[in-house]
């Protein structure tokens, strides 16, 4: 029923304005640890975006620090919205490391064991595209000396690091 | 004194020329003149309003009814518009911002699906139906002149043009009337800076009503009519005026609005009026409507209507809130002589958080902001809890955070509320009185307000978790290539809003703490506020005033932080040590000999040593040159030295014998943004010293400079930006010798705790990959020995068997065997005896190693990391 309304409902604005918070961005930083063959990832999200997203999914009031389902729901959300793809198309296994709050920011840490050239991977980053039209997700990746800068905007899905 | 210089290098090294970088075109210090608008009689070159500064004015008398049954607004207004511009106007533009919610508006057409489900509260069937059919279009039912004659008007989405019956000359006034109505948006479904919230449990509404009446668009000296449509992001550009607003609501509602209530005797219960009077002198927030009374109101039914009358002088907008659910608290407060009523309105759902913090945070904000800008100019300041997360209007703001239904709340929620109240009340300064153009320049209100918010938060409690202001928080964003400069128009900032909030706030914090210092900055910032109070500044007015009032050319700063997307990344590329040539042959020649002996012998030379030589067989082949010792001190050397000494004055002599160290630090500007250079010199004796060099050091060469540091003590390390005050994005190159800086991820994973954040998760407290027990020391380690500024690379090839370490040390000249090695408690000690005597003692921390190396020539430091 809920999904049905998404489709038939009039298309209207869903700008969340918390805190003079008039924009929606996330920043994901990826570094390849060549020694451990591990992608080390820190994700920076605004709690003003994460809160409504989780409330929508869990269908109840959520306090990010107090509601017990937060971690497991975040892991599900990440599995759907942060996906590393091998050149052949298969996905890497993203492992949850933890999260921490700093003021209005939620940092999520994940890692991804990978033995190979990470610049050959592609990335799907679709955080909050279902909620905000003007969402922009920035990705800064450092693989050895090589730097990659990606931006995902509403409508984008998978992008290669090396294009 | 330059003639005294010669080069002696300690330890292993060779000499370098004392190079001065060649001058390069210094674009980063180019003056801004070409980029700023030409000063004129409206806006001066010093950044002040000019002698012919003008702004138009709009006074409003409004009658509005809030329909609580159908959630609608019905309004009728009389606007008196004064044309203070030098121009004659033939038409005027108004803003009909609520058309943002028209079904076919640009914004609605381009937005993703609405939030059906309403932040986790399933909508009732009635709400769902209402949401599907909702059309927030404003119906303009009447536009007439003062005699009641209809005026021709044309709608252009969120704007409306009225064609004037006669041209409005400079200095003239035009009075006209508009009637309108619209359906209020359910804020939880459709978002927005205004709207209602429905409480299914008791069937009541909270209304937060803004952008609710046709408002005069601004007509300015710099762009004529403001013609950017309202898309929801860039906010408002408005004129000042006086307001009389009569708000009719169900008679059991409590109403809060911009301005001062005029008819309390008619609309307030007698006990509320009495308490309100008492609150004027209360020592802490006092309840006007108590929690119990508000609870009782929730089940009341209105028996009629009441009209609340408010007046507000010299404001640029008007908003109000209304509900039968409101608790109301108030406290009179004297802000530098201005008596202000600080008041909060919130439902029982907001407690216990709201009664504890909201009004206190209002008063705190007024105190701190008044100190940094000007005395709060209005008689009331209010904070309302309802559906809107955070939004500002004159004398009133809407703030969202609430505890969970069981009344508990996390630190996140608590500081979220205090911060949002400070932020939104702070907007009374920027842009409510310092009336910058929000639709064009979001940063002028959000950036300056976020900066001042940071100052206020840091005076709330020690180590307040401020969201922005501290330079280190912004570096991740600044390195990203996908940015636009701060000086970009608001609508193009949509996804890069960081530019409007955090970056300018951080820039101002750096300007205050690192560039100008608090005294100069605070004076200039206050001067900007004073000059532009109740006026409309442009970016150039801010830039120019800050320079003019601080007496400092800051063009390079604005250029770097506001006009470019460069980031800060300064690097110490190299440090070279020079010592004074004493010219004393007994000292210098001995040093030279040592140095020569220390030059490593090539492998061939070593092997050739043992070969029998012909001149040993035939001693007669020897002559003067065979026995000449270039390092032996001659009488002539000593005579020259005496003559040299005689030529010096006492000051020169003391310098010569002062045992000074001359460190030449080679700096590179990697990020492009020029910044002051702040060094911390750590001395071998454990003491340290901070050296601050203004950004103008980059004036002649924006990318490479060398700086000479003269010390009396031997330095062990040099650190750039030791207090993390410049937003330097890459700390690894800030150390000499280089240090290993773990990433945020690594810090978290190894359990050292990120930047003081509150953490959770199943991260290993113990790092799994970097222990030094077991076999993990085995492998290759790339280290560099600090030879007085020059780094000598070596590779350690280590094998580990228990505590015993064996292997080789590889250098450019060849390979040395480790003669003894052990690892105890993370401390590695290895020795070689041939071909060079060397002891290396280092601390191993994961994959990094640092410590001291000792050789017969002296000792120094080394550092490095595991290479595989
Ligand atoms: Zn704001």
PDB file of N, CA, C and O in Angstrom, chain A residues 2 5 11-13 17 20 22-23 25 29 35-36 40 44 55-56 59 61 63 65-66 97 99-104 109-111 133 149 151, chain B residues 108 111-112 115-116 121 128 132 190 192 235 408 410 412 446 465 467-468 473 476 481-482 495 501 744-746 749 757-758 760 763 769 847:
ATOM      1  N   UNK A   2       1.861   1.208   0.839  1.00  0.00           N
ATOM      2  CA  UNK A   2       2.770   2.328   0.958  1.00  0.00           C
ATOM      3  C   UNK A   2       3.473   2.594  -0.373  1.00  0.00           C
ATOM      4  O   UNK A   2       3.529   3.703  -0.858  1.00  0.00           O
ATOM      5  N   UNK A   5       1.291   4.200  -2.988  1.00  0.00           N
ATOM      6  CA  UNK A   5       1.113   5.646  -2.885  1.00  0.00           C
ATOM      7  C   UNK A   5       2.288   6.399  -3.476  1.00  0.00           C
ATOM      8  O   UNK A   5       2.140   7.469  -4.022  1.00  0.00           O
ATOM      9  N   UNK A  11       3.373  14.229  -7.298  1.00  0.00           N
ATOM     10  CA  UNK A  11       4.802  14.387  -7.055  1.00  0.00           C
ATOM     11  C   UNK A  11       5.035  15.717  -6.355  1.00  0.00           C
ATOM     12  O   UNK A  11       4.793  16.777  -6.912  1.00  0.00           O
ATOM     13  N   UNK A  12       5.435  15.619  -5.132  1.00  0.00           N
ATOM     14  CA  UNK A  12       5.545  16.832  -4.329  1.00  0.00           C
ATOM     15  C   UNK A  12       6.875  16.904  -3.610  1.00  0.00           C
ATOM     16  O   UNK A  12       7.648  15.960  -3.598  1.00  0.00           O
ATOM     17  N   UNK A  13       7.071  18.032  -3.033  1.00  0.00           N
ATOM     18  CA  UNK A  13       8.357  18.336  -2.417  1.00  0.00           C
ATOM     19  C   UNK A  13       8.549  17.598  -1.109  1.00  0.00           C
ATOM     20  O   UNK A  13       7.647  17.512  -0.311  1.00  0.00           O
ATOM     21  N   UNK A  17      13.947  20.291   6.293  1.00  0.00           N
ATOM     22  CA  UNK A  17      14.571  21.582   6.541  1.00  0.00           C
ATOM     23  C   UNK A  17      15.188  21.704   7.900  1.00  0.00           C
ATOM     24  O   UNK A  17      15.424  22.795   8.382  1.00  0.00           O
ATOM     25  N   UNK A  20      17.952  24.717   9.533  1.00  0.00           N
ATOM     26  CA  UNK A  20      18.421  25.500   8.401  1.00  0.00           C
ATOM     27  C   UNK A  20      19.194  24.598   7.471  1.00  0.00           C
ATOM     28  O   UNK A  20      20.083  25.020   6.758  1.00  0.00           O
ATOM     29  N   UNK A  22      19.426  23.057   4.471  1.00  0.00           N
ATOM     30  CA  UNK A  22      18.697  23.245   3.232  1.00  0.00           C
ATOM     31  C   UNK A  22      19.365  22.541   2.078  1.00  0.00           C
ATOM     32  O   UNK A  22      19.179  22.882   0.938  1.00  0.00           O
ATOM     33  N   UNK A  23      20.185  21.591   2.366  1.00  0.00           N
ATOM     34  CA  UNK A  23      20.847  20.879   1.288  1.00  0.00           C
ATOM     35  C   UNK A  23      21.127  19.471   1.769  1.00  0.00           C
ATOM     36  O   UNK A  23      21.089  19.176   2.956  1.00  0.00           O
ATOM     37  N   UNK A  25      23.807  16.367   1.283  1.00  0.00           N
ATOM     38  CA  UNK A  25      25.026  15.786   0.727  1.00  0.00           C
ATOM     39  C   UNK A  25      25.513  14.661   1.625  1.00  0.00           C
ATOM     40  O   UNK A  25      25.166  14.589   2.792  1.00  0.00           O
ATOM     41  N   UNK A  29      34.658   8.466   1.856  1.00  0.00           N
ATOM     42  CA  UNK A  29      36.093   8.477   1.611  1.00  0.00           C
ATOM     43  C   UNK A  29      36.580   7.036   1.580  1.00  0.00           C
ATOM     44  O   UNK A  29      36.321   6.281   2.511  1.00  0.00           O
ATOM     45  N   UNK A  35      48.553  -3.195   1.813  1.00  0.00           N
ATOM     46  CA  UNK A  35      49.196  -4.235   2.614  1.00  0.00           C
ATOM     47  C   UNK A  35      48.169  -5.273   3.070  1.00  0.00           C
ATOM     48  O   UNK A  35      48.404  -6.471   2.985  1.00  0.00           O
ATOM     49  N   UNK A  36      47.029  -4.750   3.548  1.00  0.00           N
ATOM     50  CA  UNK A  36      45.990  -5.664   4.045  1.00  0.00           C
ATOM     51  C   UNK A  36      45.026  -6.100   2.954  1.00  0.00           C
ATOM     52  O   UNK A  36      44.103  -6.855   3.219  1.00  0.00           O
ATOM     53  N   UNK A  40      39.238   0.630   2.816  1.00  0.00           N
ATOM     54  CA  UNK A  40      38.838   1.205   4.107  1.00  0.00           C
ATOM     55  C   UNK A  40      37.946   2.410   3.830  1.00  0.00           C
ATOM     56  O   UNK A  40      38.365   3.354   3.176  1.00  0.00           O
ATOM     57  N   UNK A  44      30.243   9.814   5.593  1.00  0.00           N
ATOM     58  CA  UNK A  44      29.813  10.937   6.404  1.00  0.00           C
ATOM     59  C   UNK A  44      28.401  11.322   5.983  1.00  0.00           C
ATOM     60  O   UNK A  44      28.180  11.748   4.868  1.00  0.00           O
ATOM     61  N   UNK A  55      13.258   6.500   9.951  1.00  0.00           N
ATOM     62  CA  UNK A  55      11.874   6.535  10.432  1.00  0.00           C
ATOM     63  C   UNK A  55      10.933   6.014   9.355  1.00  0.00           C
ATOM     64  O   UNK A  55       9.975   5.299   9.650  1.00  0.00           O
ATOM     65  N   UNK A  56      11.243   6.357   8.117  1.00  0.00           N
ATOM     66  CA  UNK A  56      10.438   5.836   7.019  1.00  0.00           C
ATOM     67  C   UNK A  56      10.523   4.317   6.920  1.00  0.00           C
ATOM     68  O   UNK A  56       9.529   3.642   6.680  1.00  0.00           O
ATOM     69  N   UNK A  59       9.161   2.749  10.282  1.00  0.00           N
ATOM     70  CA  UNK A  59       7.773   3.123  10.541  1.00  0.00           C
ATOM     71  C   UNK A  59       7.547   3.505  11.991  1.00  0.00           C
ATOM     72  O   UNK A  59       6.550   3.128  12.595  1.00  0.00           O
ATOM     73  N   UNK A  61       9.040   6.536  15.333  1.00  0.00           N
ATOM     74  CA  UNK A  61       9.973   7.559  15.774  1.00  0.00           C
ATOM     75  C   UNK A  61      11.304   6.910  16.116  1.00  0.00           C
ATOM     76  O   UNK A  61      11.357   5.878  16.787  1.00  0.00           O
ATOM     77  N   UNK A  63      15.305   7.546  17.564  1.00  0.00           N
ATOM     78  CA  UNK A  63      16.408   8.339  18.098  1.00  0.00           C
ATOM     79  C   UNK A  63      17.675   7.567  17.724  1.00  0.00           C
ATOM     80  O   UNK A  63      17.848   6.418  18.113  1.00  0.00           O
ATOM     81  N   UNK A  65      20.587   7.425  18.562  1.00  0.00           N
ATOM     82  CA  UNK A  65      21.469   6.849  19.571  1.00  0.00           C
ATOM     83  C   UNK A  65      20.754   5.862  20.481  1.00  0.00           C
ATOM     84  O   UNK A  65      21.384   5.083  21.172  1.00  0.00           O
ATOM     85  N   UNK A  66      19.429   5.940  20.503  1.00  0.00           N
ATOM     86  CA  UNK A  66      18.724   5.135  21.499  1.00  0.00           C
ATOM     87  C   UNK A  66      17.913   3.990  20.916  1.00  0.00           C
ATOM     88  O   UNK A  66      17.650   3.012  21.611  1.00  0.00           O
ATOM     89  N   UNK A  97      31.990  -1.996  10.170  1.00  0.00           N
ATOM     90  CA  UNK A  97      33.017  -1.849  11.199  1.00  0.00           C
ATOM     91  C   UNK A  97      32.447  -1.112  12.408  1.00  0.00           C
ATOM     92  O   UNK A  97      32.687  -1.480  13.555  1.00  0.00           O
ATOM     93  N   UNK A  99      30.060   2.748  13.829  1.00  0.00           N
ATOM     94  CA  UNK A  99      29.604   4.095  13.520  1.00  0.00           C
ATOM     95  C   UNK A  99      29.904   5.004  14.691  1.00  0.00           C
ATOM     96  O   UNK A  99      30.103   4.541  15.812  1.00  0.00           O
ATOM     97  N   UNK A 100      29.959   6.294  14.434  1.00  0.00           N
ATOM     98  CA  UNK A 100      30.094   7.239  15.542  1.00  0.00           C
ATOM     99  C   UNK A 100      29.444   8.563  15.179  1.00  0.00           C
ATOM    100  O   UNK A 100      29.336   8.918  14.005  1.00  0.00           O
ATOM    101  N   UNK A 101      28.989   9.267  16.198  1.00  0.00           N
ATOM    102  CA  UNK A 101      28.341  10.553  15.995  1.00  0.00           C
ATOM    103  C   UNK A 101      29.302  11.662  16.332  1.00  0.00           C
ATOM    104  O   UNK A 101      30.051  11.584  17.299  1.00  0.00           O
ATOM    105  N   UNK A 102      29.248  12.712  15.528  1.00  0.00           N
ATOM    106  CA  UNK A 102      29.975  13.899  15.879  1.00  0.00           C
ATOM    107  C   UNK A 102      29.085  15.067  15.524  1.00  0.00           C
ATOM    108  O   UNK A 102      28.875  15.364  14.363  1.00  0.00           O
ATOM    109  N   UNK A 103      28.505  15.685  16.543  1.00  0.00           N
ATOM    110  CA  UNK A 103      27.593  16.796  16.322  1.00  0.00           C
ATOM    111  C   UNK A 103      26.483  16.374  15.367  1.00  0.00           C
ATOM    112  O   UNK A 103      25.806  15.394  15.614  1.00  0.00           O
ATOM    113  N   UNK A 104      26.303  17.075  14.248  1.00  0.00           N
ATOM    114  CA  UNK A 104      25.191  16.739  13.365  1.00  0.00           C
ATOM    115  C   UNK A 104      25.586  15.712  12.305  1.00  0.00           C
ATOM    116  O   UNK A 104      24.882  15.512  11.341  1.00  0.00           O
ATOM    117  N   UNK A 109      31.622   3.426   9.355  1.00  0.00           N
ATOM    118  CA  UNK A 109      32.859   2.823   8.865  1.00  0.00           C
ATOM    119  C   UNK A 109      32.569   1.419   8.363  1.00  0.00           C
ATOM    120  O   UNK A 109      31.954   0.620   9.078  1.00  0.00           O
ATOM    121  N   UNK A 110      32.988   1.156   7.154  1.00  0.00           N
ATOM    122  CA  UNK A 110      32.867  -0.194   6.617  1.00  0.00           C
ATOM    123  C   UNK A 110      34.169  -0.554   5.920  1.00  0.00           C
ATOM    124  O   UNK A 110      35.002   0.319   5.636  1.00  0.00           O
ATOM    125  N   UNK A 111      34.356  -1.841   5.650  1.00  0.00           N
ATOM    126  CA  UNK A 111      35.548  -2.256   4.915  1.00  0.00           C
ATOM    127  C   UNK A 111      35.185  -3.358   3.942  1.00  0.00           C
ATOM    128  O   UNK A 111      34.122  -3.970   4.049  1.00  0.00           O
ATOM    129  N   UNK A 133      15.382  15.161  -4.007  1.00  0.00           N
ATOM    130  CA  UNK A 133      15.721  15.374  -5.419  1.00  0.00           C
ATOM    131  C   UNK A 133      17.112  15.971  -5.560  1.00  0.00           C
ATOM    132  O   UNK A 133      17.834  15.696  -6.506  1.00  0.00           O
ATOM    133  N   UNK A 149      37.647  11.242  -7.886  1.00  0.00           N
ATOM    134  CA  UNK A 149      36.570  12.066  -7.357  1.00  0.00           C
ATOM    135  C   UNK A 149      35.290  11.740  -8.106  1.00  0.00           C
ATOM    136  O   UNK A 149      35.222  11.943  -9.309  1.00  0.00           O
ATOM    137  N   UNK A 151      30.889  12.080  -8.209  1.00  0.00           N
ATOM    138  CA  UNK A 151      29.668  12.661  -7.656  1.00  0.00           C
ATOM    139  C   UNK A 151      28.486  11.848  -8.149  1.00  0.00           C
ATOM    140  O   UNK A 151      28.398  11.550  -9.338  1.00  0.00           O
TER     141      UNK A 151
ATOM    142  N   UNK B 108       7.468  21.135  -7.588  1.00  0.00           N
ATOM    143  CA  UNK B 108       6.753  19.867  -7.408  1.00  0.00           C
ATOM    144  C   UNK B 108       6.975  18.944  -8.590  1.00  0.00           C
ATOM    145  O   UNK B 108       7.086  17.743  -8.441  1.00  0.00           O
ATOM    146  N   UNK B 111      10.432  17.215  -8.207  1.00  0.00           N
ATOM    147  CA  UNK B 111      10.806  16.567  -6.953  1.00  0.00           C
ATOM    148  C   UNK B 111      10.482  15.084  -6.961  1.00  0.00           C
ATOM    149  O   UNK B 111       9.611  14.648  -7.693  1.00  0.00           O
ATOM    150  N   UNK B 112      11.200  14.312  -6.130  1.00  0.00           N
ATOM    151  CA  UNK B 112      10.868  12.898  -6.037  1.00  0.00           C
ATOM    152  C   UNK B 112       9.559  12.711  -5.265  1.00  0.00           C
ATOM    153  O   UNK B 112       8.919  13.678  -4.886  1.00  0.00           O
ATOM    154  N   UNK B 115       6.687  12.286   0.890  1.00  0.00           N
ATOM    155  CA  UNK B 115       7.019  11.453   2.024  1.00  0.00           C
ATOM    156  C   UNK B 115       5.764  10.830   2.626  1.00  0.00           C
ATOM    157  O   UNK B 115       5.483  11.015   3.794  1.00  0.00           O
ATOM    158  N   UNK B 116       4.985  10.139   1.812  1.00  0.00           N
ATOM    159  CA  UNK B 116       3.814   9.466   2.381  1.00  0.00           C
ATOM    160  C   UNK B 116       4.304   8.478   3.422  1.00  0.00           C
ATOM    161  O   UNK B 116       5.205   7.704   3.162  1.00  0.00           O
ATOM    162  N   UNK B 121       5.329   8.054  10.816  1.00  0.00           N
ATOM    163  CA  UNK B 121       3.979   7.990  11.353  1.00  0.00           C
ATOM    164  C   UNK B 121       3.050   7.644  10.195  1.00  0.00           C
ATOM    165  O   UNK B 121       2.819   8.470   9.337  1.00  0.00           O
ATOM    166  N   UNK B 128      -4.091  10.705   4.066  1.00  0.00           N
ATOM    167  CA  UNK B 128      -3.610  10.196   2.781  1.00  0.00           C
ATOM    168  C   UNK B 128      -4.411  10.786   1.628  1.00  0.00           C
ATOM    169  O   UNK B 128      -3.856  11.212   0.629  1.00  0.00           O
ATOM    170  N   UNK B 132      -3.051  13.300  -1.292  1.00  0.00           N
ATOM    171  CA  UNK B 132      -3.109  13.006  -2.717  1.00  0.00           C
ATOM    172  C   UNK B 132      -3.775  14.121  -3.491  1.00  0.00           C
ATOM    173  O   UNK B 132      -3.471  14.366  -4.643  1.00  0.00           O
ATOM    174  N   UNK B 190       4.850  17.127   2.938  1.00  0.00           N
ATOM    175  CA  UNK B 190       5.363  17.895   1.804  1.00  0.00           C
ATOM    176  C   UNK B 190       6.581  18.746   2.138  1.00  0.00           C
ATOM    177  O   UNK B 190       7.120  19.399   1.263  1.00  0.00           O
ATOM    178  N   UNK B 192       8.852  21.865   3.646  1.00  0.00           N
ATOM    179  CA  UNK B 192       8.653  23.295   3.509  1.00  0.00           C
ATOM    180  C   UNK B 192       9.075  24.031   4.773  1.00  0.00           C
ATOM    181  O   UNK B 192       9.319  23.432   5.815  1.00  0.00           O
ATOM    182  N   UNK B 235      16.448  31.421  -0.205  1.00  0.00           N
ATOM    183  CA  UNK B 235      15.320  31.899   0.573  1.00  0.00           C
ATOM    184  C   UNK B 235      14.816  33.243   0.068  1.00  0.00           C
ATOM    185  O   UNK B 235      14.459  33.384  -1.084  1.00  0.00           O
ATOM    186  N   UNK B 408      12.472  10.353  26.986  1.00  0.00           N
ATOM    187  CA  UNK B 408      13.934  10.295  27.027  1.00  0.00           C
ATOM    188  C   UNK B 408      14.496  10.890  25.748  1.00  0.00           C
ATOM    189  O   UNK B 408      13.803  10.989  24.732  1.00  0.00           O
ATOM    190  N   UNK B 410      18.467  11.529  23.500  1.00  0.00           N
ATOM    191  CA  UNK B 410      19.910  11.307  23.437  1.00  0.00           C
ATOM    192  C   UNK B 410      20.633  12.643  23.420  1.00  0.00           C
ATOM    193  O   UNK B 410      20.023  13.705  23.247  1.00  0.00           O
ATOM    194  N   UNK B 412      22.431  13.628  21.115  1.00  0.00           N
ATOM    195  CA  UNK B 412      22.202  14.129  19.765  1.00  0.00           C
ATOM    196  C   UNK B 412      20.985  15.063  19.718  1.00  0.00           C
ATOM    197  O   UNK B 412      21.022  16.141  19.147  1.00  0.00           O
ATOM    198  N   UNK B 446      23.641  32.488   6.084  1.00  0.00           N
ATOM    199  CA  UNK B 446      23.933  31.202   6.726  1.00  0.00           C
ATOM    200  C   UNK B 446      25.391  31.103   7.180  1.00  0.00           C
ATOM    201  O   UNK B 446      25.673  30.570   8.250  1.00  0.00           O
ATOM    202  N   UNK B 465      29.570  20.425  21.531  1.00  0.00           N
ATOM    203  CA  UNK B 465      29.755  19.741  20.235  1.00  0.00           C
ATOM    204  C   UNK B 465      29.226  20.560  19.057  1.00  0.00           C
ATOM    205  O   UNK B 465      28.181  20.261  18.493  1.00  0.00           O
ATOM    206  N   UNK B 467      28.694  21.926  15.386  1.00  0.00           N
ATOM    207  CA  UNK B 467      28.729  21.207  14.124  1.00  0.00           C
ATOM    208  C   UNK B 467      29.770  21.781  13.184  1.00  0.00           C
ATOM    209  O   UNK B 467      30.361  21.098  12.396  1.00  0.00           O
ATOM    210  N   UNK B 468      29.978  23.061  13.236  1.00  0.00           N
ATOM    211  CA  UNK B 468      30.888  23.674  12.280  1.00  0.00           C
ATOM    212  C   UNK B 468      31.679  24.780  12.946  1.00  0.00           C
ATOM    213  O   UNK B 468      31.324  25.255  13.988  1.00  0.00           O
ATOM    214  N   UNK B 473      36.994  20.047  10.461  1.00  0.00           N
ATOM    215  CA  UNK B 473      35.808  19.321  10.013  1.00  0.00           C
ATOM    216  C   UNK B 473      35.522  19.494   8.531  1.00  0.00           C
ATOM    217  O   UNK B 473      34.709  18.801   7.972  1.00  0.00           O
ATOM    218  N   UNK B 476      37.609  17.337   4.423  1.00  0.00           N
ATOM    219  CA  UNK B 476      37.141  16.301   3.500  1.00  0.00           C
ATOM    220  C   UNK B 476      36.414  16.903   2.313  1.00  0.00           C
ATOM    221  O   UNK B 476      36.533  16.438   1.190  1.00  0.00           O
ATOM    222  N   UNK B 481      37.020  17.533  -5.769  1.00  0.00           N
ATOM    223  CA  UNK B 481      37.109  18.381  -6.959  1.00  0.00           C
ATOM    224  C   UNK B 481      35.747  18.913  -7.376  1.00  0.00           C
ATOM    225  O   UNK B 481      35.638  19.832  -8.166  1.00  0.00           O
ATOM    226  N   UNK B 482      34.701  18.279  -6.843  1.00  0.00           N
ATOM    227  CA  UNK B 482      33.354  18.638  -7.286  1.00  0.00           C
ATOM    228  C   UNK B 482      32.768  19.726  -6.399  1.00  0.00           C
ATOM    229  O   UNK B 482      31.916  19.485  -5.562  1.00  0.00           O
ATOM    230  N   UNK B 495      23.212  21.351  -4.245  1.00  0.00           N
ATOM    231  CA  UNK B 495      23.786  20.152  -3.666  1.00  0.00           C
ATOM    232  C   UNK B 495      25.103  20.424  -2.967  1.00  0.00           C
ATOM    233  O   UNK B 495      25.685  19.557  -2.395  1.00  0.00           O
ATOM    234  N   UNK B 501      27.270  27.149   4.338  1.00  0.00           N
ATOM    235  CA  UNK B 501      27.284  27.069   5.803  1.00  0.00           C
ATOM    236  C   UNK B 501      28.694  26.885   6.344  1.00  0.00           C
ATOM    237  O   UNK B 501      29.291  27.777   6.922  1.00  0.00           O
ATOM    238  N   UNK B 744      40.878   8.399   9.357  1.00  0.00           N
ATOM    239  CA  UNK B 744      39.771   8.359  10.293  1.00  0.00           C
ATOM    240  C   UNK B 744      39.286   6.929  10.499  1.00  0.00           C
ATOM    241  O   UNK B 744      38.979   6.496  11.602  1.00  0.00           O
ATOM    242  N   UNK B 745      39.232   6.199   9.380  1.00  0.00           N
ATOM    243  CA  UNK B 745      38.825   4.797   9.432  1.00  0.00           C
ATOM    244  C   UNK B 745      39.766   4.016  10.354  1.00  0.00           C
ATOM    245  O   UNK B 745      39.327   3.264  11.227  1.00  0.00           O
ATOM    246  N   UNK B 746      41.058   4.203  10.136  1.00  0.00           N
ATOM    247  CA  UNK B 746      42.028   3.422  10.913  1.00  0.00           C
ATOM    248  C   UNK B 746      41.983   3.796  12.391  1.00  0.00           C
ATOM    249  O   UNK B 746      42.093   2.939  13.259  1.00  0.00           O
ATOM    250  N   UNK B 749      38.947   2.054  13.726  1.00  0.00           N
ATOM    251  CA  UNK B 749      39.041   0.596  13.771  1.00  0.00           C
ATOM    252  C   UNK B 749      40.007   0.127  14.853  1.00  0.00           C
ATOM    253  O   UNK B 749      39.789  -0.896  15.485  1.00  0.00           O
ATOM    254  N   UNK B 757      34.093  11.621  18.944  1.00  0.00           N
ATOM    255  CA  UNK B 757      32.684  11.332  18.704  1.00  0.00           C
ATOM    256  C   UNK B 757      32.174  10.222  19.609  1.00  0.00           C
ATOM    257  O   UNK B 757      32.935   9.488  20.217  1.00  0.00           O
ATOM    258  N   UNK B 758      30.854  10.120  19.684  1.00  0.00           N
ATOM    259  CA  UNK B 758      30.250   9.029  20.432  1.00  0.00           C
ATOM    260  C   UNK B 758      30.100   7.845  19.499  1.00  0.00           C
ATOM    261  O   UNK B 758      29.485   7.940  18.464  1.00  0.00           O
ATOM    262  N   UNK B 760      29.733   3.607  18.403  1.00  0.00           N
ATOM    263  CA  UNK B 760      29.153   2.312  18.686  1.00  0.00           C
ATOM    264  C   UNK B 760      29.535   1.409  17.551  1.00  0.00           C
ATOM    265  O   UNK B 760      30.056   1.847  16.527  1.00  0.00           O
ATOM    266  N   UNK B 763      33.548  -2.672  16.162  1.00  0.00           N
ATOM    267  CA  UNK B 763      34.924  -2.506  15.717  1.00  0.00           C
ATOM    268  C   UNK B 763      35.862  -3.159  16.715  1.00  0.00           C
ATOM    269  O   UNK B 763      35.634  -3.139  17.916  1.00  0.00           O
ATOM    270  N   UNK B 769      45.864  -6.369  12.229  1.00  0.00           N
ATOM    271  CA  UNK B 769      46.850  -6.518  11.169  1.00  0.00           C
ATOM    272  C   UNK B 769      48.195  -5.895  11.507  1.00  0.00           C
ATOM    273  O   UNK B 769      49.125  -6.037  10.749  1.00  0.00           O
ATOM    274  N   UNK B 847      52.387  -0.604  11.560  1.00  0.00           N
ATOM    275  CA  UNK B 847      53.291  -0.703  10.412  1.00  0.00           C
ATOM    276  C   UNK B 847      54.247   0.480  10.349  1.00  0.00           C
ATOM    277  O   UNK B 847      54.963   0.645   9.383  1.00  0.00           O
TER     278      UNK B 847
END
